[in-house]
Every structure is written in structure tokens, then in C-alpha cells.
Amino acid sequence: MMYALAPTAAAVGGKAFWYLTRASGVVSIVLLSATILLGIVASVGWTSTRWPRFLSQDVHRNLSLLCIGFVGVHVVTTVADGYVPIGFLDVILPFRSPYRPIYLGLGALCFDLLLAVLITSALRHRIGYGSWRFVHWLAYLCWPIALVHGLGSGTDTPLPLVIGVEVVCTAAVLAGFAWRLLTGRSLPITGRMAAAVGTVVVMLAIAGFAVFGPLRPGWSHRSGTSAALLHQLAAKNGGTRATTTTPTTASAGATTTTPATTPAAGAGTGTTSAVPQAPFTSPVTGTQSQTPADARGGIQITLSMHLQNAASTPLTVVLAGTQSNGGGVSLSSGTVTFGAYRGQVVGLNGGTITAQVSDPNPTTLVINLRINQQSAAITGTVTGTAGSGSR
Amino acid sequence: MRRARFRLVVDPIACDGAGVCAELFPEMLSLDPWGYPIIHGDEVPDGLLELARKATVNCPRLALTLIKIDK
Ligand code: SF4
């Protein structure tokens, strides 16, 4: 069944799974937050003439089931998408997926916790109040884990809408938790103080993580995906492009240029005046393309970029390398063309490319990249400093 | 064969007097001045069994149970 679906999914519906995964992930965190809030309302025992206590419990239970449903969709579409190799085992067993292992692992951990809470709740009358309650406390843990999972493995993290949703959910859950701690009858005051301090520490850590991790460019390279897989994904993007322009199979024929980019042309017509004088820092956008491997496995990856405030001057990086049998790529050299500047790539580290260029004044360019694996779109920043500076 | 018959039982140690049960099932439950449930009547009539079950399921402390009446 899956095999029959796979080619169609890849050709037509591949994107649909991808959109579903992201959307259901965001909906899940909203539902999880709402579920926790209503759980708190129910356990605090707040009630009014218009809102009897059993309503909190009913809504809490129904929301939690809805949440689990969405998490199910999230998980199944992630696996079915097949763009990155995530298997059904990765869903249950944390930290073993090759793609962003830590953050996907947190997702798996969260899923396990949710399942535990679900099962113990269904068997509540059999396992007794004490054990049910203990497992139910874990549901609180689920929330920060889910949040970090979303921040770290979600590709939509920097979108204002997603940040907005996460901020609102966080504020709501924190307010609810504070209320719970203030009214908690069953915990001693020291325990509640410890929980409050712990919450503040955890939330500060998560906020710091978000600001310095996924919200900075180049996260896809820093999030623990193995270099081989990243290159494989990049090759996939390049491969699909190449097959649309050359009707041969990916392994055949060494095409040296892709129609999308003509590295040499930009240099001749480039308006040198638009190239900023070092030192400067500027955002860049662009696209990545790749030639199919030739007979000896040689490939060429072209990053065609433009500075946002100097749109007329292309910044082109051509990386050459060889493709191993395993699908990984080892890059051996690279050239940079930027207006009148010419030079070599001297360092390649995750999403950071360092290049020495000259016009003929020596200048160091540091390009921080984030390559969208779906569209091959590049976003990032480029920093130029005079001289062959270190760093 | 007769249908199974049930009555409601409160575990007074587990019950925290939160009163969810009486909200849900006032037909047979009311609350004493401290909020603890008082059960009215013995056997739960057939027509009310569904409501009684809902009350037991929603008791946050699992203190309210339906038990079978023998014979
Ligand atoms: S719902 Fe349960 S805990 Fe609350 S008063 Fe009724 S029996 Fe007691």
C-alpha cells in the first residue's frame, strides 16, 4: 500500500504531506496548550454558575483526544512525506533519526509521554488514582518538550505567525501554571517554590535557545543533521531541477552549467559601484542549483545570490566536489564571483562559507547561509571585512 | 436473566469533596455542608445508569464507583 502510494506522493502529493505535517504540528501545540489549561482549570476546581466543574473535565478530555488525533496526523504525514528518512521506529524511539536527531527525538519523547498519559487515563479505574496521577503529571513535562521540538525541528520557526502562536500559547500555559501553583492544595510550599523557579529557568533556557538557535540563519546546518544527509537533500533538490532541464537520468552526462545560473555572465556585466565597500553586513537571498554527477562522480553546486540592498550585483559561489557511492558529497574547492571581486572559498563549516576575494584589494567575505531544502531558496547574511582577516 | 443492578459507593478517604459528582448526578447525589456527597437511595434505576456512570467517570479522585448488587 505504502509502496504503491510512494511514487504518486513523491510526484504529486509530496508537498501535501509536507504542508500537513507542518500545519498539524502547529495545531497540535495549540491544542496541547488548551488541553493543559483546561486540565488546570479542572484541577484547581474553578467553577461559576455558567461553567460547572464537570464541563472543564469534559472539555479537557475531548480537547486532549483531538490533540492526540492531530499529533497522529502530524506523525503519519511526517513519515509518509519521505523527503527526509524518518521511519515509524523513529516516532517511538527518540534520538535515532538522522535528520535533526535531538529535536525529532524530543518529538518522539513527547509522543511517548502523550501515549502514556492516554493509556493510563483510559485505564484509570484499573491502575488506581496514585499511578494515574503520577503519569498525568508527566503531561506538564510534555509541553516544554513539544515546544522545543517545534522550535528546533520546525522549518517554520522564524515565521512571525508561528512565533506569535508560540508566544500566546506560552503565555497562556505559564499563566495557568502560576495559577495552579498558587492554588495547589496538595503540594507543600517548598515544592511549589521549586516548581516555580524550575519553570522560570526552563522558560528562560527555551527563550535563549530560540533566539540563538533556530531564529538565527544556518539552523539547518547546526541542528545536528549529518553532513552527508544535508548534501543528499541538496542533491535531491539539484537532481529534480536537473532532470527538468535535461531529460536524461541523474547519473548520466556531465552538464557543466545549469540554465538557472551563469556564473561568468554576472561578472562581466556587474555594476561594480553597487558592490558595497568593506566593512559591510548585508542580507542575501538566492537559489541553489546542482549539476548531476558526471562519470567520475564530480558535481558542481552553484549558489546564486543577490544582496538585498544591491540587487543588481550577483554574488555567485560555485562549489566543486565529488559524490561518494553512499550519496554524500565531499566538496573540494569553490570560487566566488562578486562584482569586481574574484576569489576562493577558504573555509566551509556548516552553513558558513568563508572566502578570500580581491578587487584587487584583499577582502574577506563570510557568508552565513540557510538553504530551504524544499525550494532550494537561500537566505542568509554576508559580511565583508577588509584584508585577509581571521575568523 | 435479570439485568445487572448497581448502586453508588463513595470512598470517603479518596473523596476530596470537590462535588463534581453532585453537579453531574443530582438525581441521587447531594452535598453535605462540607461538600462531601450524600447518596440518596440504594439501587440506581435503569434509566439513570448512564448518568450515574458519567458521574463516576468524571470523579477526579476516582472516589465514586458503581458496584454490582449481588443477586
Ligand atoms: S466527584 Fe468524587 S471526589 Fe468529588 S465529591 Fe464526588 S465523589 Fe468526592
PDB file of N, CA and C in Angstrom, chain A residues 260-337:
ATOM      1  N   ALA A 260      19.729  27.941 -14.896  1.00  0.00           N
ATOM      2  CA  ALA A 260      19.321  28.939 -13.914  1.00  0.00           C
ATOM      3  C   ALA A 260      20.431  29.935 -13.626  1.00  0.00           C
ATOM      4  N   THR A 261      21.662  29.479 -13.740  1.00  0.00           N
ATOM      5  CA  THR A 261      22.759  30.359 -13.330  1.00  0.00           C
ATOM      6  C   THR A 261      23.841  30.384 -14.377  1.00  0.00           C
ATOM      7  N   THR A 262      24.377  31.536 -14.610  1.00  0.00           N
ATOM      8  CA  THR A 262      25.533  31.653 -15.481  1.00  0.00           C
ATOM      9  C   THR A 262      26.561  32.456 -14.712  1.00  0.00           C
ATOM     10  N   PRO A 263      27.413  31.764 -13.981  1.00  0.00           N
ATOM     11  CA  PRO A 263      28.336  32.440 -13.069  1.00  0.00           C
ATOM     12  C   PRO A 263      29.205  33.487 -13.752  1.00  0.00           C
ATOM     13  N   ALA A 264      29.645  33.198 -14.948  1.00  0.00           N
ATOM     14  CA  ALA A 264      30.589  34.107 -15.587  1.00  0.00           C
ATOM     15  C   ALA A 264      29.913  35.391 -16.041  1.00  0.00           C
ATOM     16  N   ALA A 265      28.663  35.288 -16.463  1.00  0.00           N
ATOM     17  CA  ALA A 265      27.988  36.434 -17.049  1.00  0.00           C
ATOM     18  C   ALA A 265      27.864  37.584 -16.053  1.00  0.00           C
ATOM     19  N   GLY A 266      27.565  37.234 -14.823  1.00  0.00           N
ATOM     20  CA  GLY A 266      27.364  38.261 -13.819  1.00  0.00           C
ATOM     21  C   GLY A 266      28.584  39.141 -13.665  1.00  0.00           C
ATOM     22  N   ALA A 267      29.753  38.538 -13.793  1.00  0.00           N
ATOM     23  CA  ALA A 267      30.982  39.285 -13.576  1.00  0.00           C
ATOM     24  C   ALA A 267      31.179  40.356 -14.638  1.00  0.00           C
ATOM     25  N   GLY A 268      30.909  39.979 -15.884  1.00  0.00           N
ATOM     26  CA  GLY A 268      31.164  40.911 -16.954  1.00  0.00           C
ATOM     27  C   GLY A 268      30.252  42.131 -16.900  1.00  0.00           C
ATOM     28  N   THR A 269      28.986  41.900 -16.607  1.00  0.00           N
ATOM     29  CA  THR A 269      28.035  42.991 -16.658  1.00  0.00           C
ATOM     30  C   THR A 269      27.801  43.633 -15.301  1.00  0.00           C
ATOM     31  N   GLY A 270      28.383  43.049 -14.260  1.00  0.00           N
ATOM     32  CA  GLY A 270      28.120  43.536 -12.901  1.00  0.00           C
ATOM     33  C   GLY A 270      28.488  44.994 -12.747  1.00  0.00           C
ATOM     34  N   THR A 271      27.647  45.732 -12.089  1.00  0.00           N
ATOM     35  CA  THR A 271      27.959  47.125 -11.839  1.00  0.00           C
ATOM     36  C   THR A 271      28.756  47.186 -10.551  1.00  0.00           C
ATOM     37  N   THR A 272      30.050  47.452 -10.692  1.00  0.00           N
ATOM     38  CA  THR A 272      30.928  47.406  -9.531  1.00  0.00           C
ATOM     39  C   THR A 272      30.537  48.439  -8.499  1.00  0.00           C
ATOM     40  N   SER A 273      29.918  49.514  -8.934  1.00  0.00           N
ATOM     41  CA  SER A 273      29.574  50.562  -7.979  1.00  0.00           C
ATOM     42  C   SER A 273      28.569  50.061  -6.946  1.00  0.00           C
ATOM     43  N   ALA A 274      27.777  49.032  -7.322  1.00  0.00           N
ATOM     44  CA  ALA A 274      26.756  48.552  -6.409  1.00  0.00           C
ATOM     45  C   ALA A 274      27.331  47.622  -5.348  1.00  0.00           C
ATOM     46  N   VAL A 275      28.588  47.216  -5.516  1.00  0.00           N
ATOM     47  CA  VAL A 275      29.183  46.357  -4.508  1.00  0.00           C
ATOM     48  C   VAL A 275      29.604  47.217  -3.323  1.00  0.00           C
ATOM     49  N   PRO A 276      29.102  46.902  -2.147  1.00  0.00           N
ATOM     50  CA  PRO A 276      29.420  47.746  -1.007  1.00  0.00           C
ATOM     51  C   PRO A 276      30.898  47.660  -0.646  1.00  0.00           C
ATOM     52  N   GLN A 277      31.409  48.729  -0.107  1.00  0.00           N
ATOM     53  CA  GLN A 277      32.778  48.758   0.361  1.00  0.00           C
ATOM     54  C   GLN A 277      32.869  48.085   1.722  1.00  0.00           C
ATOM     55  N   ALA A 278      33.899  47.267   1.897  1.00  0.00           N
ATOM     56  CA  ALA A 278      34.110  46.644   3.192  1.00  0.00           C
ATOM     57  C   ALA A 278      34.492  47.730   4.197  1.00  0.00           C
ATOM     58  N   PRO A 279      34.129  47.637   5.453  1.00  0.00           N
ATOM     59  CA  PRO A 279      33.321  46.551   6.002  1.00  0.00           C
ATOM     60  C   PRO A 279      31.819  46.762   5.776  1.00  0.00           C
ATOM     61  N   PHE A 280      31.113  45.662   5.589  1.00  0.00           N
ATOM     62  CA  PHE A 280      29.659  45.739   5.447  1.00  0.00           C
ATOM     63  C   PHE A 280      29.032  44.416   5.902  1.00  0.00           C
ATOM     64  N   THR A 281      27.783  44.483   6.240  1.00  0.00           N
ATOM     65  CA  THR A 281      26.991  43.282   6.520  1.00  0.00           C
ATOM     66  C   THR A 281      25.669  43.460   5.822  1.00  0.00           C
ATOM     67  N   SER A 282      25.268  42.471   5.080  1.00  0.00           N
ATOM     68  CA  SER A 282      24.048  42.638   4.310  1.00  0.00           C
ATOM     69  C   SER A 282      23.322  41.307   4.212  1.00  0.00           C
ATOM     70  N   PRO A 283      21.999  41.341   4.196  1.00  0.00           N
ATOM     71  CA  PRO A 283      21.271  40.095   3.948  1.00  0.00           C
ATOM     72  C   PRO A 283      21.423  39.647   2.499  1.00  0.00           C
ATOM     73  N   VAL A 284      21.411  38.342   2.275  1.00  0.00           N
ATOM     74  CA  VAL A 284      21.439  37.838   0.902  1.00  0.00           C
ATOM     75  C   VAL A 284      20.279  36.871   0.695  1.00  0.00           C
ATOM     76  N   THR A 285      19.823  36.794  -0.534  1.00  0.00           N
ATOM     77  CA  THR A 285      18.841  35.777  -0.908  1.00  0.00           C
ATOM     78  C   THR A 285      19.293  35.180  -2.226  1.00  0.00           C
ATOM     79  N   GLY A 286      18.818  34.022  -2.544  1.00  0.00           N
ATOM     80  CA  GLY A 286      19.212  33.417  -3.807  1.00  0.00           C
ATOM     81  C   GLY A 286      18.685  32.010  -3.937  1.00  0.00           C
ATOM     82  N   THR A 287      19.260  31.285  -4.869  1.00  0.00           N
ATOM     83  CA  THR A 287      18.845  29.902  -5.065  1.00  0.00           C
ATOM     84  C   THR A 287      20.085  29.025  -5.214  1.00  0.00           C
ATOM     85  N   GLN A 288      19.870  27.753  -4.925  1.00  0.00           N
ATOM     86  CA  GLN A 288      20.929  26.785  -5.068  1.00  0.00           C
ATOM     87  C   GLN A 288      20.600  25.867  -6.227  1.00  0.00           C
ATOM     88  N   SER A 289      21.570  25.518  -7.032  1.00  0.00           N
ATOM     89  CA  SER A 289      21.337  24.512  -8.064  1.00  0.00           C
ATOM     90  C   SER A 289      22.555  23.603  -8.128  1.00  0.00           C
ATOM     91  N   GLN A 290      22.367  22.469  -8.742  1.00  0.00           N
ATOM     92  CA  GLN A 290      23.445  21.484  -8.748  1.00  0.00           C
ATOM     93  C   GLN A 290      23.431  20.715 -10.055  1.00  0.00           C
ATOM     94  N   THR A 291      24.614  20.421 -10.558  1.00  0.00           N
ATOM     95  CA  THR A 291      24.684  19.613 -11.767  1.00  0.00           C
ATOM     96  C   THR A 291      24.628  18.148 -11.375  1.00  0.00           C
ATOM     97  N   PRO A 292      24.115  17.293 -12.257  1.00  0.00           N
ATOM     98  CA  PRO A 292      24.145  15.854 -11.965  1.00  0.00           C
ATOM     99  C   PRO A 292      25.590  15.374 -11.952  1.00  0.00           C
ATOM    100  N   ALA A 293      25.823  14.280 -11.219  1.00  0.00           N
ATOM    101  CA  ALA A 293      27.183  13.756 -11.126  1.00  0.00           C
ATOM    102  C   ALA A 293      27.659  13.262 -12.488  1.00  0.00           C
ATOM    103  N   ASP A 294      28.921  13.540 -12.819  1.00  0.00           N
ATOM    104  CA  ASP A 294      29.472  13.001 -14.063  1.00  0.00           C
ATOM    105  C   ASP A 294      30.000  11.590 -13.826  1.00  0.00           C
ATOM    106  N   ALA A 295      30.666  11.042 -14.834  1.00  0.00           N
ATOM    107  CA  ALA A 295      31.081   9.636 -14.774  1.00  0.00           C
ATOM    108  C   ALA A 295      31.959   9.367 -13.554  1.00  0.00           C
ATOM    109  N   ARG A 296      32.775  10.336 -13.160  1.00  0.00           N
ATOM    110  CA  ARG A 296      33.662  10.117 -12.009  1.00  0.00           C
ATOM    111  C   ARG A 296      33.026  10.610 -10.712  1.00  0.00           C
ATOM    112  N   GLY A 297      31.764  10.962 -10.773  1.00  0.00           N
ATOM    113  CA  GLY A 297      31.077  11.408  -9.566  1.00  0.00           C
ATOM    114  C   GLY A 297      31.278  12.877  -9.269  1.00  0.00           C
ATOM    115  N   GLY A 298      31.889  13.613 -10.203  1.00  0.00           N
ATOM    116  CA  GLY A 298      32.120  15.036  -9.958  1.00  0.00           C
ATOM    117  C   GLY A 298      30.823  15.829 -10.059  1.00  0.00           C
ATOM    118  N   ILE A 299      30.606  16.711  -9.123  1.00  0.00           N
ATOM    119  CA  ILE A 299      29.403  17.546  -9.199  1.00  0.00           C
ATOM    120  C   ILE A 299      29.796  18.994  -8.927  1.00  0.00           C
ATOM    121  N   GLN A 300      28.871  19.867  -9.247  1.00  0.00           N
ATOM    122  CA  GLN A 300      29.117  21.277  -9.049  1.00  0.00           C
ATOM    123  C   GLN A 300      27.853  21.897  -8.460  1.00  0.00           C
ATOM    124  N   ILE A 301      27.993  22.578  -7.333  1.00  0.00           N
ATOM    125  CA  ILE A 301      26.853  23.224  -6.689  1.00  0.00           C
ATOM    126  C   ILE A 301      27.010  24.724  -6.869  1.00  0.00           C
ATOM    127  N   THR A 302      25.991  25.341  -7.427  1.00  0.00           N
ATOM    128  CA  THR A 302      26.061  26.779  -7.661  1.00  0.00           C
ATOM    129  C   THR A 302      25.095  27.496  -6.727  1.00  0.00           C
ATOM    130  N   LEU A 303      25.596  28.445  -5.978  1.00  0.00           N
ATOM    131  CA  LEU A 303      24.760  29.273  -5.119  1.00  0.00           C
ATOM    132  C   LEU A 303      24.705  30.655  -5.758  1.00  0.00           C
ATOM    133  N   SER A 304      23.561  30.991  -6.350  1.00  0.00           N
ATOM    134  CA  SER A 304      23.445  32.315  -6.969  1.00  0.00           C
ATOM    135  C   SER A 304      22.672  33.214  -6.020  1.00  0.00           C
ATOM    136  N   MET A 305      23.311  34.254  -5.569  1.00  0.00           N
ATOM    137  CA  MET A 305      22.696  35.103  -4.545  1.00  0.00           C
ATOM    138  C   MET A 305      22.744  36.560  -4.964  1.00  0.00           C
ATOM    139  N   HIS A 306      21.851  37.325  -4.344  1.00  0.00           N
ATOM    140  CA  HIS A 306      21.874  38.782  -4.513  1.00  0.00           C
ATOM    141  C   HIS A 306      21.816  39.418  -3.152  1.00  0.00           C
ATOM    142  N   LEU A 307      22.592  40.495  -2.976  1.00  0.00           N
ATOM    143  CA  LEU A 307      22.445  41.289  -1.763  1.00  0.00           C
ATOM    144  C   LEU A 307      21.131  42.032  -1.866  1.00  0.00           C
ATOM    145  N   GLN A 308      20.410  42.057  -0.772  1.00  0.00           N
ATOM    146  CA  GLN A 308      19.081  42.655  -0.871  1.00  0.00           C
ATOM    147  C   GLN A 308      19.133  44.141  -1.193  1.00  0.00           C
ATOM    148  N   ASN A 309      20.191  44.809  -0.728  1.00  0.00           N
ATOM    149  CA  ASN A 309      20.226  46.245  -0.997  1.00  0.00           C
ATOM    150  C   ASN A 309      21.182  46.585  -2.129  1.00  0.00           C
ATOM    151  N   ALA A 310      21.566  45.600  -2.906  1.00  0.00           N
ATOM    152  CA  ALA A 310      22.377  45.873  -4.091  1.00  0.00           C
ATOM    153  C   ALA A 310      21.974  44.848  -5.133  1.00  0.00           C
ATOM    154  N   ALA A 311      20.715  44.887  -5.503  1.00  0.00           N
ATOM    155  CA  ALA A 311      20.102  43.793  -6.240  1.00  0.00           C
ATOM    156  C   ALA A 311      20.781  43.512  -7.577  1.00  0.00           C
ATOM    157  N   SER A 312      21.460  44.471  -8.101  1.00  0.00           N
ATOM    158  CA  SER A 312      21.992  44.268  -9.446  1.00  0.00           C
ATOM    159  C   SER A 312      23.272  43.444  -9.457  1.00  0.00           C
ATOM    160  N   THR A 313      23.945  43.325  -8.331  1.00  0.00           N
ATOM    161  CA  THR A 313      25.219  42.621  -8.337  1.00  0.00           C
ATOM    162  C   THR A 313      25.056  41.202  -7.836  1.00  0.00           C
ATOM    163  N   PRO A 314      25.241  40.227  -8.716  1.00  0.00           N
ATOM    164  CA  PRO A 314      25.103  38.856  -8.241  1.00  0.00           C
ATOM    165  C   PRO A 314      26.324  38.425  -7.440  1.00  0.00           C
ATOM    166  N   LEU A 315      26.076  37.674  -6.394  1.00  0.00           N
ATOM    167  CA  LEU A 315      27.148  37.050  -5.633  1.00  0.00           C
ATOM    168  C   LEU A 315      27.035  35.561  -5.918  1.00  0.00           C
ATOM    169  N   THR A 316      28.030  35.022  -6.601  1.00  0.00           N
ATOM    170  CA  THR A 316      27.936  33.635  -7.044  1.00  0.00           C
ATOM    171  C   THR A 316      29.033  32.802  -6.410  1.00  0.00           C
ATOM    172  N   VAL A 317      28.644  31.708  -5.819  1.00  0.00           N
ATOM    173  CA  VAL A 317      29.613  30.773  -5.249  1.00  0.00           C
ATOM    174  C   VAL A 317      29.449  29.450  -5.983  1.00  0.00           C
ATOM    175  N   VAL A 318      30.516  28.963  -6.583  1.00  0.00           N
ATOM    176  CA  VAL A 318      30.468  27.669  -7.264  1.00  0.00           C
ATOM    177  C   VAL A 318      31.349  26.703  -6.483  1.00  0.00           C
ATOM    178  N   LEU A 319      30.730  25.652  -5.962  1.00  0.00           N
ATOM    179  CA  LEU A 319      31.460  24.661  -5.176  1.00  0.00           C
ATOM    180  C   LEU A 319      31.601  23.401  -6.007  1.00  0.00           C
ATOM    181  N   ALA A 320      32.814  22.869  -6.063  1.00  0.00           N
ATOM    182  CA  ALA A 320      33.038  21.642  -6.818  1.00  0.00           C
ATOM    183  C   ALA A 320      33.368  20.512  -5.855  1.00  0.00           C
ATOM    184  N   GLY A 321      32.946  19.314  -6.183  1.00  0.00           N
ATOM    185  CA  GLY A 321      33.220  18.190  -5.301  1.00  0.00           C
ATOM    186  C   GLY A 321      32.914  16.888  -5.994  1.00  0.00           C
ATOM    187  N   THR A 322      33.013  15.817  -5.232  1.00  0.00           N
ATOM    188  CA  THR A 322      32.686  14.504  -5.782  1.00  0.00           C
ATOM    189  C   THR A 322      31.648  13.847  -4.908  1.00  0.00           C
ATOM    190  N   GLN A 323      30.842  13.034  -5.572  1.00  0.00           N
ATOM    191  CA  GLN A 323      29.770  12.350  -4.880  1.00  0.00           C
ATOM    192  C   GLN A 323      30.237  10.933  -4.578  1.00  0.00           C
ATOM    193  N   SER A 324      30.100  10.551  -3.311  1.00  0.00           N
ATOM    194  CA  SER A 324      30.501   9.182  -2.973  1.00  0.00           C
ATOM    195  C   SER A 324      29.352   8.234  -3.293  1.00  0.00           C
ATOM    196  N   ASN A 325      29.662   6.936  -3.285  1.00  0.00           N
ATOM    197  CA  ASN A 325      28.619   5.960  -3.602  1.00  0.00           C
ATOM    198  C   ASN A 325      27.476   6.023  -2.609  1.00  0.00           C
ATOM    199  N   GLY A 326      27.818   6.381  -1.379  1.00  0.00           N
ATOM    200  CA  GLY A 326      26.789   6.440  -0.342  1.00  0.00           C
ATOM    201  C   GLY A 326      25.825   7.591  -0.503  1.00  0.00           C
ATOM    202  N   GLY A 327      26.082   8.489  -1.456  1.00  0.00           N
ATOM    203  CA  GLY A 327      25.173   9.596  -1.661  1.00  0.00           C
ATOM    204  C   GLY A 327      25.686  10.890  -1.067  1.00  0.00           C
ATOM    205  N   GLY A 328      26.692  10.813  -0.194  1.00  0.00           N
ATOM    206  CA  GLY A 328      27.257  12.021   0.388  1.00  0.00           C
ATOM    207  C   GLY A 328      28.109  12.759  -0.623  1.00  0.00           C
ATOM    208  N   VAL A 329      28.397  13.992  -0.315  1.00  0.00           N
ATOM    209  CA  VAL A 329      29.201  14.795  -1.227  1.00  0.00           C
ATOM    210  C   VAL A 329      30.372  15.355  -0.436  1.00  0.00           C
ATOM    211  N   SER A 330      31.580  15.236  -0.986  1.00  0.00           N
ATOM    212  CA  SER A 330      32.692  15.947  -0.362  1.00  0.00           C
ATOM    213  C   SER A 330      33.116  17.055  -1.299  1.00  0.00           C
ATOM    214  N   LEU A 331      33.116  18.261  -0.754  1.00  0.00           N
ATOM    215  CA  LEU A 331      33.409  19.420  -1.575  1.00  0.00           C
ATOM    216  C   LEU A 331      34.891  19.708  -1.491  1.00  0.00           C
ATOM    217  N   SER A 332      35.514  19.945  -2.636  1.00  0.00           N
ATOM    218  CA  SER A 332      36.961  20.109  -2.622  1.00  0.00           C
ATOM    219  C   SER A 332      37.395  21.543  -2.876  1.00  0.00           C
ATOM    220  N   SER A 333      36.631  22.308  -3.618  1.00  0.00           N
ATOM    221  CA  SER A 333      37.071  23.672  -3.882  1.00  0.00           C
ATOM    222  C   SER A 333      35.866  24.535  -4.230  1.00  0.00           C
ATOM    223  N   GLY A 334      36.089  25.836  -4.200  1.00  0.00           N
ATOM    224  CA  GLY A 334      34.998  26.730  -4.550  1.00  0.00           C
ATOM    225  C   GLY A 334      35.531  28.067  -5.009  1.00  0.00           C
ATOM    226  N   THR A 335      34.794  28.673  -5.925  1.00  0.00           N
ATOM    227  CA  THR A 335      35.181  30.001  -6.392  1.00  0.00           C
ATOM    228  C   THR A 335      34.047  30.975  -6.115  1.00  0.00           C
ATOM    229  N   VAL A 336      34.429  32.229  -5.934  1.00  0.00           N
ATOM    230  CA  VAL A 336      33.454  33.259  -5.615  1.00  0.00           C
ATOM    231  C   VAL A 336      33.580  34.392  -6.622  1.00  0.00           C
ATOM    232  N   THR A 337      32.446  34.834  -7.133  1.00  0.00           N
ATOM    233  CA  THR A 337      32.407  35.989  -8.017  1.00  0.00           C
ATOM    234  C   THR A 337      31.426  36.987  -7.427  1.00  0.00           C
TER     235      THR A 337
END
